[in-house]
Amino acid sequence: MGIFNRKNDTAATAVATLPVDPALAALTGDYTIDPAHSSIGFTVRHAMVTNVRGSFGEHEGTLSLDGSNPGASAASIDVTIASIDTGIADRDGHLKSGDFFDAEQFPLMSFRSTEAAQLGGDKYRVTGDLTIKDVTRPLSIDLEFNGTATDVYGNERVGFEGSAEILRSDWGLTWNAALETGGVMVSDKVKLNFDISAIKNAA
């Protein structure tokens, strides 16, 4: 079952009108991301030999799904930088400092979608603007639609999971330290991970 239509890049090509899937149309509405059952995390290479994983414990966002016109769907997420958690308090403090995120001056990381495309089946690519430290650059996130469910409290839920890779230096996160054996302490490449559960708002 699809959420987003694939965009057609050739303006001269006529776009066929496909019949609307009733199950898909039923998803139409506004949703609020449930932070208690969602996670936004990252993985980064440390000292060239291992990975450090972390997450942001505080985030909020919305989804607007249009089942009859999936290309009109949109997503918005705000992440509180000070909620970063890698399991080591000193490391978290360094990441919040001016060497990295400067959480006091730039408390939020945000994403606003601008378009989406179906890659096949339940796989999608959502493109938008990622803002970190007042630097805004485009980001594409590959997502898989995990389906829908009604939970024990009667909430209608949708689920997505996905990932993206960025170069942190593109957003001004450039701190590093050289290793005696060659290479650097922290890789420039960072993998972002998203596991999203969203609840449909009451009509």
mmCIF file of C-alpha atoms in Angstrom:
data_model
loop_
_atom_site.group_PDB
_atom_site.id
_atom_site.type_symbol
_atom_site.label_atom_id
_atom_site.label_comp_id
_atom_site.label_asym_id
_atom_site.label_seq_id
_atom_site.Cartn_x
_atom_site.Cartn_y
_atom_site.Cartn_z
ATOM 1 C CA MET A 1 0.000 0.000 0.000
ATOM 2 C CA GLY A 2 1.532 3.303 -1.054
ATOM 3 C CA ILE A 3 1.725 6.602 0.796
ATOM 4 C CA PHE A 4 3.450 8.840 -1.748
ATOM 5 C CA ASN A 5 3.184 8.973 -5.519
ATOM 6 C CA ARG A 6 6.371 8.863 -7.543
ATOM 7 C CA LYS A 7 7.099 12.310 -8.990
ATOM 8 C CA ASN A 8 7.216 12.544 -12.790
ATOM 9 C CA ASP A 9 10.212 14.653 -13.889
ATOM 10 C CA THR A 10 9.100 14.989 -17.520
ATOM 11 C CA ALA A 11 6.583 17.788 -17.752
ATOM 12 C CA ALA A 12 5.533 16.838 -21.268
ATOM 13 C CA THR A 13 4.554 13.342 -20.163
ATOM 14 C CA ALA A 14 0.889 12.916 -19.336
ATOM 15 C CA VAL A 15 0.333 11.577 -15.824
ATOM 16 C CA ALA A 16 -2.143 8.749 -15.624
ATOM 17 C CA THR A 17 -4.857 9.055 -13.006
ATOM 18 C CA LEU A 18 -4.867 5.926 -10.898
ATOM 19 C CA PRO A 19 -7.906 4.769 -8.929
ATOM 20 C CA VAL A 20 -7.636 5.626 -5.254
ATOM 21 C CA ASP A 21 -7.047 2.669 -2.937
ATOM 22 C CA PRO A 22 -9.813 2.865 -0.271
ATOM 23 C CA ALA A 23 -7.412 1.615 2.394
ATOM 24 C CA LEU A 24 -4.950 4.322 1.412
ATOM 25 C CA ALA A 25 -7.616 7.026 1.316
ATOM 26 C CA ALA A 26 -8.596 6.078 4.874
ATOM 27 C CA LEU A 27 -5.168 7.224 6.077
ATOM 28 C CA THR A 28 -5.869 10.822 5.085
ATOM 29 C CA GLY A 29 -5.488 13.190 8.023
ATOM 30 C CA ASP A 30 -3.100 14.920 10.362
ATOM 31 C CA TYR A 31 -0.921 12.906 12.729
ATOM 32 C CA THR A 32 1.212 13.724 15.755
ATOM 33 C CA ILE A 33 4.459 11.835 16.267
ATOM 34 C CA ASP A 34 4.391 9.861 19.527
ATOM 35 C CA PRO A 35 7.806 10.460 21.155
ATOM 36 C CA ALA A 36 7.250 7.651 23.672
ATOM 37 C CA HIS A 37 7.176 5.105 20.853
ATOM 38 C CA SER A 38 9.494 6.784 18.342
ATOM 39 C CA SER A 39 13.262 7.230 18.225
ATOM 40 C CA ILE A 40 15.657 9.491 16.356
ATOM 41 C CA GLY A 41 19.252 8.350 16.588
ATOM 42 C CA PHE A 42 22.647 8.402 14.945
ATOM 43 C CA THR A 43 25.748 6.305 14.399
ATOM 44 C CA VAL A 44 29.246 7.764 13.928
ATOM 45 C CA ARG A 45 32.669 6.165 13.539
ATOM 46 C CA HIS A 46 35.017 6.705 16.506
ATOM 47 C CA ALA A 47 38.841 6.493 16.285
ATOM 48 C CA MET A 48 38.474 4.812 12.882
ATOM 49 C CA VAL A 49 37.765 1.427 14.492
ATOM 50 C CA THR A 50 34.327 1.344 16.110
ATOM 51 C CA ASN A 51 30.895 2.960 16.086
ATOM 52 C CA VAL A 52 29.304 5.209 18.695
ATOM 53 C CA ARG A 53 25.518 5.275 18.791
ATOM 54 C CA GLY A 54 23.303 7.887 20.323
ATOM 55 C CA SER A 55 19.778 9.247 20.288
ATOM 56 C CA PHE A 56 17.764 12.362 21.055
ATOM 57 C CA GLY A 57 15.269 11.751 23.846
ATOM 58 C CA GLU A 58 13.123 14.828 23.178
ATOM 59 C CA HIS A 59 11.508 15.456 19.811
ATOM 60 C CA GLU A 60 8.148 16.368 18.381
ATOM 61 C CA GLY A 61 6.616 16.455 14.953
ATOM 62 C CA THR A 62 3.651 16.092 12.696
ATOM 63 C CA LEU A 63 2.657 14.212 9.568
ATOM 64 C CA SER A 64 -0.011 15.302 7.123
ATOM 65 C CA LEU A 65 -1.071 12.374 4.952
ATOM 66 C CA ASP A 66 -3.328 12.743 1.934
ATOM 67 C CA GLY A 67 -4.419 9.297 0.805
ATOM 68 C CA SER A 68 -6.247 10.590 -2.259
ATOM 69 C CA ASN A 69 -3.287 12.717 -3.362
ATOM 70 C CA PRO A 70 -0.223 11.210 -1.636
ATOM 71 C CA GLY A 71 2.169 13.693 -3.210
ATOM 72 C CA ALA A 72 0.565 16.409 -1.081
ATOM 73 C CA SER A 73 1.657 14.702 2.154
ATOM 74 C CA ALA A 74 4.189 16.438 4.409
ATOM 75 C CA ALA A 75 6.330 15.919 7.516
ATOM 76 C CA SER A 76 7.793 18.218 10.159
ATOM 77 C CA ILE A 77 10.156 17.275 13.025
ATOM 78 C CA ASP A 78 11.898 19.308 15.739
ATOM 79 C CA VAL A 79 14.605 17.722 17.899
ATOM 80 C CA THR A 80 15.901 19.124 21.205
ATOM 81 C CA ILE A 81 19.700 19.039 21.004
ATOM 82 C CA ALA A 82 20.176 19.070 24.784
ATOM 83 C CA SER A 83 18.412 15.693 24.968
ATOM 84 C CA ILE A 84 21.314 13.939 23.218
ATOM 85 C CA ASP A 85 22.276 10.644 24.892
ATOM 86 C CA THR A 86 25.226 8.427 23.983
ATOM 87 C CA GLY A 87 25.379 6.695 27.355
ATOM 88 C CA ILE A 88 28.423 8.694 28.538
ATOM 89 C CA ALA A 89 27.679 11.967 30.356
ATOM 90 C CA ASP A 90 31.057 13.597 29.568
ATOM 91 C CA ARG A 91 30.708 12.801 25.887
ATOM 92 C CA ASP A 92 27.157 14.129 25.835
ATOM 93 C CA GLY A 93 28.397 17.337 27.436
ATOM 94 C CA HIS A 94 31.067 17.720 24.767
ATOM 95 C CA LEU A 95 28.497 17.192 22.011
ATOM 96 C CA LYS A 96 26.265 19.902 23.516
ATOM 97 C CA SER A 97 29.187 22.346 23.721
ATOM 98 C CA GLY A 98 30.385 24.891 21.187
ATOM 99 C CA ASP A 99 32.774 22.292 19.722
ATOM 100 C CA PHE A 100 29.766 20.509 18.241
ATOM 101 C CA PHE A 101 26.065 21.449 18.437
ATOM 102 C CA ASP A 102 26.322 24.496 20.754
ATOM 103 C CA ALA A 103 22.968 23.518 22.265
ATOM 104 C CA GLU A 104 22.641 26.691 24.325
ATOM 105 C CA GLN A 105 22.721 28.948 21.273
ATOM 106 C CA PHE A 106 21.076 26.524 18.833
ATOM 107 C CA PRO A 107 18.637 24.419 20.887
ATOM 108 C CA LEU A 108 16.784 22.726 18.010
ATOM 109 C CA MET A 109 17.506 20.606 14.978
ATOM 110 C CA SER A 110 14.618 20.658 12.507
ATOM 111 C CA PHE A 111 13.449 18.921 9.346
ATOM 112 C CA ARG A 112 10.733 20.181 6.984
ATOM 113 C CA SER A 113 9.779 18.017 4.014
ATOM 114 C CA THR A 114 9.477 19.487 0.533
ATOM 115 C CA GLU A 115 8.715 16.424 -1.611
ATOM 116 C CA ALA A 116 8.438 12.646 -1.588
ATOM 117 C CA ALA A 117 8.752 9.799 -4.079
ATOM 118 C CA GLN A 118 7.823 6.119 -4.072
ATOM 119 C CA LEU A 119 10.795 3.853 -4.717
ATOM 120 C CA GLY A 120 8.717 0.691 -4.991
ATOM 121 C CA GLY A 121 6.408 -1.237 -2.706
ATOM 122 C CA ASP A 122 6.367 0.364 0.739
ATOM 123 C CA LYS A 123 9.719 2.126 0.267
ATOM 124 C CA TYR A 124 9.907 5.909 -0.127
ATOM 125 C CA ARG A 125 12.338 8.777 -0.258
ATOM 126 C CA VAL A 126 11.313 11.958 1.545
ATOM 127 C CA THR A 127 13.330 15.072 0.732
ATOM 128 C CA GLY A 128 13.349 18.260 2.746
ATOM 129 C CA ASP A 129 15.394 20.869 4.581
ATOM 130 C CA LEU A 130 17.497 19.885 7.604
ATOM 131 C CA THR A 131 18.560 22.777 9.836
ATOM 132 C CA ILE A 132 21.393 22.459 12.376
ATOM 133 C CA LYS A 133 23.092 25.487 13.973
ATOM 134 C CA ASP A 134 21.166 27.834 11.643
ATOM 135 C CA VAL A 135 22.585 26.032 8.594
ATOM 136 C CA THR A 136 19.880 24.653 6.288
ATOM 137 C CA ARG A 137 20.715 22.079 3.645
ATOM 138 C CA PRO A 138 18.698 19.497 1.710
ATOM 139 C CA LEU A 139 18.375 15.989 3.094
ATOM 140 C CA SER A 140 16.811 12.864 1.613
ATOM 141 C CA ILE A 141 15.560 10.154 3.972
ATOM 142 C CA ASP A 142 14.833 6.629 2.746
ATOM 143 C CA LEU A 143 11.800 5.277 4.601
ATOM 144 C CA GLU A 144 9.785 2.094 4.798
ATOM 145 C CA PHE A 145 6.080 2.305 5.612
ATOM 146 C CA ASN A 146 5.412 -0.292 8.335
ATOM 147 C CA GLY A 147 1.633 -0.127 8.146
ATOM 148 C CA THR A 148 -1.232 0.959 10.362
ATOM 149 C CA ALA A 149 -2.802 -0.254 13.593
ATOM 150 C CA THR A 150 -5.395 0.699 16.182
ATOM 151 C CA ASP A 151 -3.817 0.458 19.626
ATOM 152 C CA VAL A 152 -5.497 -0.658 22.871
ATOM 153 C CA TYR A 153 -6.537 2.943 23.588
ATOM 154 C CA GLY A 154 -8.301 3.303 20.250
ATOM 155 C CA ASN A 155 -5.590 5.460 18.669
ATOM 156 C CA GLU A 156 -5.074 5.061 14.930
ATOM 157 C CA ARG A 157 -1.337 4.747 14.279
ATOM 158 C CA VAL A 158 0.990 4.718 11.281
ATOM 159 C CA GLY A 159 4.614 3.611 11.412
ATOM 160 C CA PHE A 160 7.737 4.397 9.399
ATOM 161 C CA GLU A 161 11.399 3.537 9.767
ATOM 162 C CA GLY A 162 14.321 4.803 7.763
ATOM 163 C CA SER A 163 17.779 6.274 7.551
ATOM 164 C CA ALA A 164 19.963 8.856 5.880
ATOM 165 C CA GLU A 165 23.667 9.654 5.729
ATOM 166 C CA ILE A 166 25.123 13.141 6.077
ATOM 167 C CA LEU A 167 28.520 14.787 6.313
ATOM 168 C CA ARG A 168 28.399 16.686 9.597
ATOM 169 C CA SER A 169 30.838 19.275 8.248
ATOM 170 C CA ASP A 170 28.128 20.416 5.824
ATOM 171 C CA TRP A 171 26.273 21.767 8.866
ATOM 172 C CA GLY A 172 29.307 23.336 10.553
ATOM 173 C CA LEU A 173 30.064 20.411 12.884
ATOM 174 C CA THR A 174 33.798 20.302 12.183
ATOM 175 C CA TRP A 175 35.534 19.559 15.513
ATOM 176 C CA ASN A 176 38.064 16.723 15.346
ATOM 177 C CA ALA A 177 41.373 15.465 16.669
ATOM 178 C CA ALA A 178 44.154 13.716 14.760
ATOM 179 C CA LEU A 179 45.229 10.228 15.814
ATOM 180 C CA GLU A 180 48.885 9.279 16.209
ATOM 181 C CA THR A 181 48.285 6.246 14.017
ATOM 182 C CA GLY A 182 46.670 8.324 11.296
ATOM 183 C CA GLY A 183 43.085 9.317 10.706
ATOM 184 C CA VAL A 184 40.835 11.294 13.015
ATOM 185 C CA MET A 185 38.881 10.806 16.229
ATOM 186 C CA VAL A 186 35.384 11.316 14.765
ATOM 187 C CA SER A 187 34.258 10.508 11.236
ATOM 188 C CA ASP A 188 32.678 13.196 9.096
ATOM 189 C CA LYS A 189 30.012 10.762 7.905
ATOM 190 C CA VAL A 190 27.058 10.264 10.246
ATOM 191 C CA LYS A 191 24.161 7.860 9.772
ATOM 192 C CA LEU A 192 20.787 9.124 10.991
ATOM 193 C CA ASN A 193 18.136 6.604 12.042
ATOM 194 C CA PHE A 194 14.389 7.187 12.308
ATOM 195 C CA ASP A 195 11.732 4.932 13.841
ATOM 196 C CA ILE A 196 8.453 6.811 13.849
ATOM 197 C CA SER A 197 5.038 6.017 15.280
ATOM 198 C CA ALA A 198 2.389 8.711 14.753
ATOM 199 C CA ILE A 199 -1.154 8.991 16.092
ATOM 200 C CA LYS A 200 -3.991 10.331 13.953
ATOM 201 C CA ASN A 201 -5.478 13.526 15.367
ATOM 202 C CA ALA A 202 -9.125 13.599 16.306
ATOM 203 C CA ALA A 203 -11.307 15.046 13.559
#
